Amino acid sequence: MSKRKVKETHMTVGECISQVQTILRQRFCHQRLPEKPMGIESQHKHLLELLRRTAVHGESNSVLIVGPRGSGKTMLLKCVLRDLLEVKDVNKNVLQVHLNGLLQTDDRIALKEITRQLNLENVVGDKVFGSFAENLAFLLEALKKGDRSSSRPVLFILDEFDLFAHHKNQTLLYNLLDVSQSAQAPVAVIGLTCRLDVLELLEKRVKSRFSHRQIHLLSSLSFRQYLDNVILQLSLPPDFADAKFFEEWNDSIKRLCKDKSVVDVLEKHYNSSKDFRSLHLLLMLVLSQVSVCKPSIKPTDLLEASRVCVADSKANILHGLSVLELCLIIAMKHLSDIYEGEPFNFQMVHNEFKKFLQRKSQSIYNFDKPVVMKAFEHLQQLELIKSVDGSTGKIHKEYQLMKLMLDHNQIMEALQKYPQCPTDVKQWALSAFG
Amino acid sequence: MAGQLLQPGYEENKLQRVSKLLPCRDVQSSMLLALMGEPEQYSYPSIFIYGHRATGKSHVIHTLLKELDIPYATVTCVECVSLGLLFEQVLFSLFGPDSATLLSRSPSLSDFVRVYKQLCVQNPAKQTKYIVLDRAELLRDMDANLLPAFLRLQELVEDNVTVILLSEIVWDKFRPNTGCFEPLLLHFPDYSKDELQQILSEDSHPSYSTELYSAFINILLGVFYSVCRDLRELRHLAALNFAKFVEPLESGKVNESETHKLWRNIEPHLKKAMQTVYLREVSSVQWEQQMEKEAGAVRGLSAHGHVELPYYSKFLLIAAYLASYNPARTDRRFFLKHHGKIKKTNFLKKHEKTSNHLLGPKPFALDRLLAIFYSVVDSRVAPSASVFSQISSLVTLQLLSQVGHNDQLDAPKYKCAVSLDFILAISRTVSFDIVKYLYDFL
């Protein structure tokens, strides 16, 4: 990208589009940090102040950032860290340790990772430690003996904080919070989690060492703001190389967001989820349709993208079943209707299916039982039906009790869309009793 | 195949070749290409592709990545019995043969990410890398943190990488309890009948005209389409049955234009193939041999209820079947001479009225089995050890199954594990009319 930033102001459409793709894809796919976090200014200020106190004054602290998935916890933290590192004195002094609950699945691995990230592998060497606490204390001690007289502040960032609570005895959490509580070394423990009940997971001794400072990220975006955000996300930055294209693009985006159908689609998305991640998903699908022959976003693109986003995947899978499998599903539907959701077995389904065949004079679906069984097993493989009790051991598979994992409406809808659905099958599905 | 793939950043002749290799998947491949963007641009961190078996999921992905020279690693999760194997394969294909040695023995996810980052720093590449995980539903059975971590791998390793998951199962069944990074969902729809016809007609036999072959495919689809839409399975069936189809042509009885005669000739064979080959009761080699042997006589193989048993064992099995499928209270009615009149309707409790053949076999005690056995067998049998040993050999043959633990020596309970068709065949050999004794068929 930097190579292309030569001072020429006029580029071909192809180059412009390529630039647009690059810039916007970084936003949607790479979680590029925005200049200013939207809608969470107070949280940003709070966290920055907290971390500054650790970094500059050497105060220890612990804090939890809680918010649903995709609400911007990591984004907030990263913005704060970026701003923090801009402060003089902090830049060289502060150390960061990033841990992730998904990666560091037990405390031994976590400790190794801490050692590595603090560049203390050679200091530790082959030393053998009696306990976890001893090891951690040694690490922090080692930091103290650096070139500065006092110890350097360390920021511990624990992503997926709730997963650390499942470690044995919560040793890591206990020790980190203990250090932050007693004035051994200046550390800040920042946990990120999507679980609101995370404190309940902590043991009593761990909980008592936590400062109980929580930052909640519960999005309170109004639709107006949401719409502004869409415009902001899609617009090009003012330092775009081609001024003419820049204006055209941004104008087209503004026009797009005034379109009635577009607003409707966005409102639907807003009502189902407000987080940025699902918005990015939608916009990414829109963006992928932009090409040289179609250098702007049309309302139809957005409609199409939203259709892909909200498509019911089970209905899609139903669409691909064979007629026999569909018949079995209908038989199961009837069984669940009659017996009010009681589980069924293959024998019952087959019986129901046979009843359907008998009612017709000419039956083209006269299949052997093993063939029907194979279709039934295929449905089980697709997890459209599920056995009620997990043990498959002793019971004959024909009598294994099953549950239908589909909704009444899903079946009917799939039936409507089914290509060349035989009319008698359709009627059978619509009839109240099998 | 009219759709032309267009994407800047790739050579045009390569794109043309790709679109030739992917018949009937134009929409999907162009959608994927658009999502991938130019080689250096970021793509969405994780893409989840679902669709039925043999709808071209792996084929489209592999062809695209391979033909366009994109760096990628592809792993089939079935092969990965341990995490280490999975990580090794990914590193091997992305960074060359030396890279996998950096992993420790039995590596954790943390090790993998560390090594990955390290290798990224050593050989920086701007192109987007792709990791394709086939049969991704198996990831759920591995470590709980594996799937969420792969979904946000781009963030964890801080590299331009996209993970593509392929599965037959819908995404809803993957989502962990606390949620995770939501991937972009793409659906590969099944081929329509016309598309199947088009694809299957492509591999025609060299010594026959393409029209003949596509006529054959048409007949094949007519028989199998309502049961099976799996392209692979249909292709297998087509290959097996084509020889049979052209047999009258080779002997000179009919010429190519008489499609009706050809159809008459092949149809029973296809029906039979449905009962045997489709169910995998025989391997295709066996099927071919069998075809050679009995030219003409059509008999389904499914009648494998051919089990030779001793005379008393047959009766024991019949007795077990009766004990499993009749309520114990009805025994009096069937096996006592002067039971008086017992009507079916008001004799039983309500829950016993539903057919036992729908609910499956019920367990019964040994005493009851023997009592029924003595009354159905026509000669007098002494309760000798040989009778008891026949019961246990029936258990070994899995015709009966013992309920509960094996350590119940004094009052073991059994269930009958054979189907109605099987027991009808057995009772015919000893000329015993079992239907008269079954409560469900009164």
PDB file of N, CA, C and O in Angstrom, chain A residues 268-291:
ATOM      1  N   LYS A 268     -33.172  -4.192  10.597  1.00  0.00           N
ATOM      2  CA  LYS A 268     -33.399  -5.591  10.980  1.00  0.00           C
ATOM      3  C   LYS A 268     -32.155  -6.147  11.661  1.00  0.00           C
ATOM      4  O   LYS A 268     -32.229  -6.828  12.679  1.00  0.00           O
ATOM      5  N   HIS A 269     -30.992  -5.839  11.080  1.00  0.00           N
ATOM      6  CA  HIS A 269     -29.744  -6.320  11.676  1.00  0.00           C
ATOM      7  C   HIS A 269     -29.508  -5.698  13.039  1.00  0.00           C
ATOM      8  O   HIS A 269     -29.069  -6.369  13.966  1.00  0.00           O
ATOM      9  N   TYR A 270     -29.817  -4.414  13.112  1.00  0.00           N
ATOM     10  CA  TYR A 270     -29.640  -3.697  14.377  1.00  0.00           C
ATOM     11  C   TYR A 270     -30.495  -4.340  15.459  1.00  0.00           C
ATOM     12  O   TYR A 270     -30.067  -4.517  16.601  1.00  0.00           O
ATOM     13  N   ASN A 271     -31.710  -4.721  15.086  1.00  0.00           N
ATOM     14  CA  ASN A 271     -32.598  -5.308  16.084  1.00  0.00           C
ATOM     15  C   ASN A 271     -32.157  -6.694  16.511  1.00  0.00           C
ATOM     16  O   ASN A 271     -32.466  -7.122  17.613  1.00  0.00           O
ATOM     17  N   SER A 272     -31.477  -7.402  15.637  1.00  0.00           N
ATOM     18  CA  SER A 272     -31.041  -8.739  16.064  1.00  0.00           C
ATOM     19  C   SER A 272     -29.717  -8.675  16.800  1.00  0.00           C
ATOM     20  O   SER A 272     -29.519  -9.421  17.756  1.00  0.00           O
ATOM     21  N   SER A 273     -28.791  -7.849  16.387  1.00  0.00           N
ATOM     22  CA  SER A 273     -27.581  -7.694  17.199  1.00  0.00           C
ATOM     23  C   SER A 273     -26.912  -6.376  16.861  1.00  0.00           C
ATOM     24  O   SER A 273     -26.837  -5.988  15.703  1.00  0.00           O
ATOM     25  N   LYS A 274     -26.422  -5.739  17.919  1.00  0.00           N
ATOM     26  CA  LYS A 274     -25.845  -4.415  17.711  1.00  0.00           C
ATOM     27  C   LYS A 274     -24.337  -4.450  17.585  1.00  0.00           C
ATOM     28  O   LYS A 274     -23.717  -3.425  17.368  1.00  0.00           O
ATOM     29  N   ASP A 275     -23.750  -5.651  17.784  1.00  0.00           N
ATOM     30  CA  ASP A 275     -22.288  -5.622  17.890  1.00  0.00           C
ATOM     31  C   ASP A 275     -21.621  -5.390  16.538  1.00  0.00           C
ATOM     32  O   ASP A 275     -22.215  -5.569  15.482  1.00  0.00           O
ATOM     33  N   PHE A 276     -20.387  -4.975  16.602  1.00  0.00           N
ATOM     34  CA  PHE A 276     -19.673  -4.585  15.397  1.00  0.00           C
ATOM     35  C   PHE A 276     -19.293  -5.783  14.549  1.00  0.00           C
ATOM     36  O   PHE A 276     -19.178  -5.699  13.353  1.00  0.00           O
ATOM     37  N   ARG A 277     -19.091  -6.901  15.229  1.00  0.00           N
ATOM     38  CA  ARG A 277     -18.562  -8.036  14.487  1.00  0.00           C
ATOM     39  C   ARG A 277     -19.555  -8.510  13.448  1.00  0.00           C
ATOM     40  O   ARG A 277     -19.213  -8.769  12.308  1.00  0.00           O
ATOM     41  N   SER A 278     -20.848  -8.584  13.842  1.00  0.00           N
ATOM     42  CA  SER A 278     -21.831  -9.060  12.864  1.00  0.00           C
ATOM     43  C   SER A 278     -22.036  -8.017  11.773  1.00  0.00           C
ATOM     44  O   SER A 278     -22.324  -8.356  10.632  1.00  0.00           O
ATOM     45  N   LEU A 279     -21.852  -6.756  12.139  1.00  0.00           N
ATOM     46  CA  LEU A 279     -21.932  -5.706  11.124  1.00  0.00           C
ATOM     47  C   LEU A 279     -20.791  -5.865  10.118  1.00  0.00           C
ATOM     48  O   LEU A 279     -20.981  -5.762   8.907  1.00  0.00           O
ATOM     49  N   HIS A 280     -19.606  -6.139  10.649  1.00  0.00           N
ATOM     50  CA  HIS A 280     -18.455  -6.332   9.760  1.00  0.00           C
ATOM     51  C   HIS A 280     -18.684  -7.485   8.800  1.00  0.00           C
ATOM     52  O   HIS A 280     -18.321  -7.417   7.630  1.00  0.00           O
ATOM     53  N   LEU A 281     -19.292  -8.537   9.323  1.00  0.00           N
ATOM     54  CA  LEU A 281     -19.578  -9.700   8.491  1.00  0.00           C
ATOM     55  C   LEU A 281     -20.464  -9.303   7.317  1.00  0.00           C
ATOM     56  O   LEU A 281     -20.205  -9.661   6.173  1.00  0.00           O
ATOM     57  N   LEU A 282     -21.493  -8.550   7.647  1.00  0.00           N
ATOM     58  CA  LEU A 282     -22.424  -8.104   6.610  1.00  0.00           C
ATOM     59  C   LEU A 282     -21.715  -7.223   5.592  1.00  0.00           C
ATOM     60  O   LEU A 282     -21.826  -7.423   4.376  1.00  0.00           O
ATOM     61  N   LEU A 283     -20.945  -6.257   6.110  1.00  0.00           N
ATOM     62  CA  LEU A 283     -20.303  -5.307   5.209  1.00  0.00           C
ATOM     63  C   LEU A 283     -19.230  -5.983   4.366  1.00  0.00           C
ATOM     64  O   LEU A 283     -19.004  -5.609   3.222  1.00  0.00           O
ATOM     65  N   MET A 284     -18.608  -7.008   4.945  1.00  0.00           N
ATOM     66  CA  MET A 284     -17.589  -7.740   4.191  1.00  0.00           C
ATOM     67  C   MET A 284     -18.215  -8.414   2.979  1.00  0.00           C
ATOM     68  O   MET A 284     -17.646  -8.412   1.887  1.00  0.00           O
ATOM     69  N   LEU A 285     -19.385  -8.993   3.198  1.00  0.00           N
ATOM     70  CA  LEU A 285     -20.074  -9.638   2.079  1.00  0.00           C
ATOM     71  C   LEU A 285     -20.439  -8.619   1.006  1.00  0.00           C
ATOM     72  O   LEU A 285     -20.361  -8.894  -0.183  1.00  0.00           O
ATOM     73  N   VAL A 286     -20.827  -7.425   1.457  1.00  0.00           N
ATOM     74  CA  VAL A 286     -21.154  -6.366   0.510  1.00  0.00           C
ATOM     75  C   VAL A 286     -19.908  -5.960  -0.258  1.00  0.00           C
ATOM     76  O   VAL A 286     -19.901  -5.852  -1.483  1.00  0.00           O
ATOM     77  N   LEU A 287     -18.848  -5.771   0.483  1.00  0.00           N
ATOM     78  CA  LEU A 287     -17.604  -5.289  -0.115  1.00  0.00           C
ATOM     79  C   LEU A 287     -17.077  -6.257  -1.158  1.00  0.00           C
ATOM     80  O   LEU A 287     -16.531  -5.846  -2.185  1.00  0.00           O
ATOM     81  N   SER A 288     -17.236  -7.556  -0.893  1.00  0.00           N
ATOM     82  CA  SER A 288     -16.657  -8.528  -1.818  1.00  0.00           C
ATOM     83  C   SER A 288     -17.301  -8.431  -3.198  1.00  0.00           C
ATOM     84  O   SER A 288     -16.744  -8.916  -4.167  1.00  0.00           O
ATOM     85  N   GLN A 289     -18.469  -7.808  -3.273  1.00  0.00           N
ATOM     86  CA  GLN A 289     -19.125  -7.691  -4.580  1.00  0.00           C
ATOM     87  C   GLN A 289     -18.642  -6.485  -5.385  1.00  0.00           C
ATOM     88  O   GLN A 289     -19.004  -6.335  -6.554  1.00  0.00           O
ATOM     89  N   VAL A 290     -17.861  -5.642  -4.741  1.00  0.00           N
ATOM     90  CA  VAL A 290     -17.377  -4.454  -5.454  1.00  0.00           C
ATOM     91  C   VAL A 290     -16.214  -4.854  -6.359  1.00  0.00           C
ATOM     92  O   VAL A 290     -15.278  -5.508  -5.915  1.00  0.00           O
ATOM     93  N   SER A 291     -16.300  -4.518  -7.620  1.00  0.00           N
ATOM     94  CA  SER A 291     -15.218  -4.863  -8.541  1.00  0.00           C
ATOM     95  C   SER A 291     -15.065  -3.745  -9.563  1.00  0.00           C
ATOM     96  O   SER A 291     -15.756  -2.725  -9.480  1.00  0.00           O
TER      97      SER A 291
END
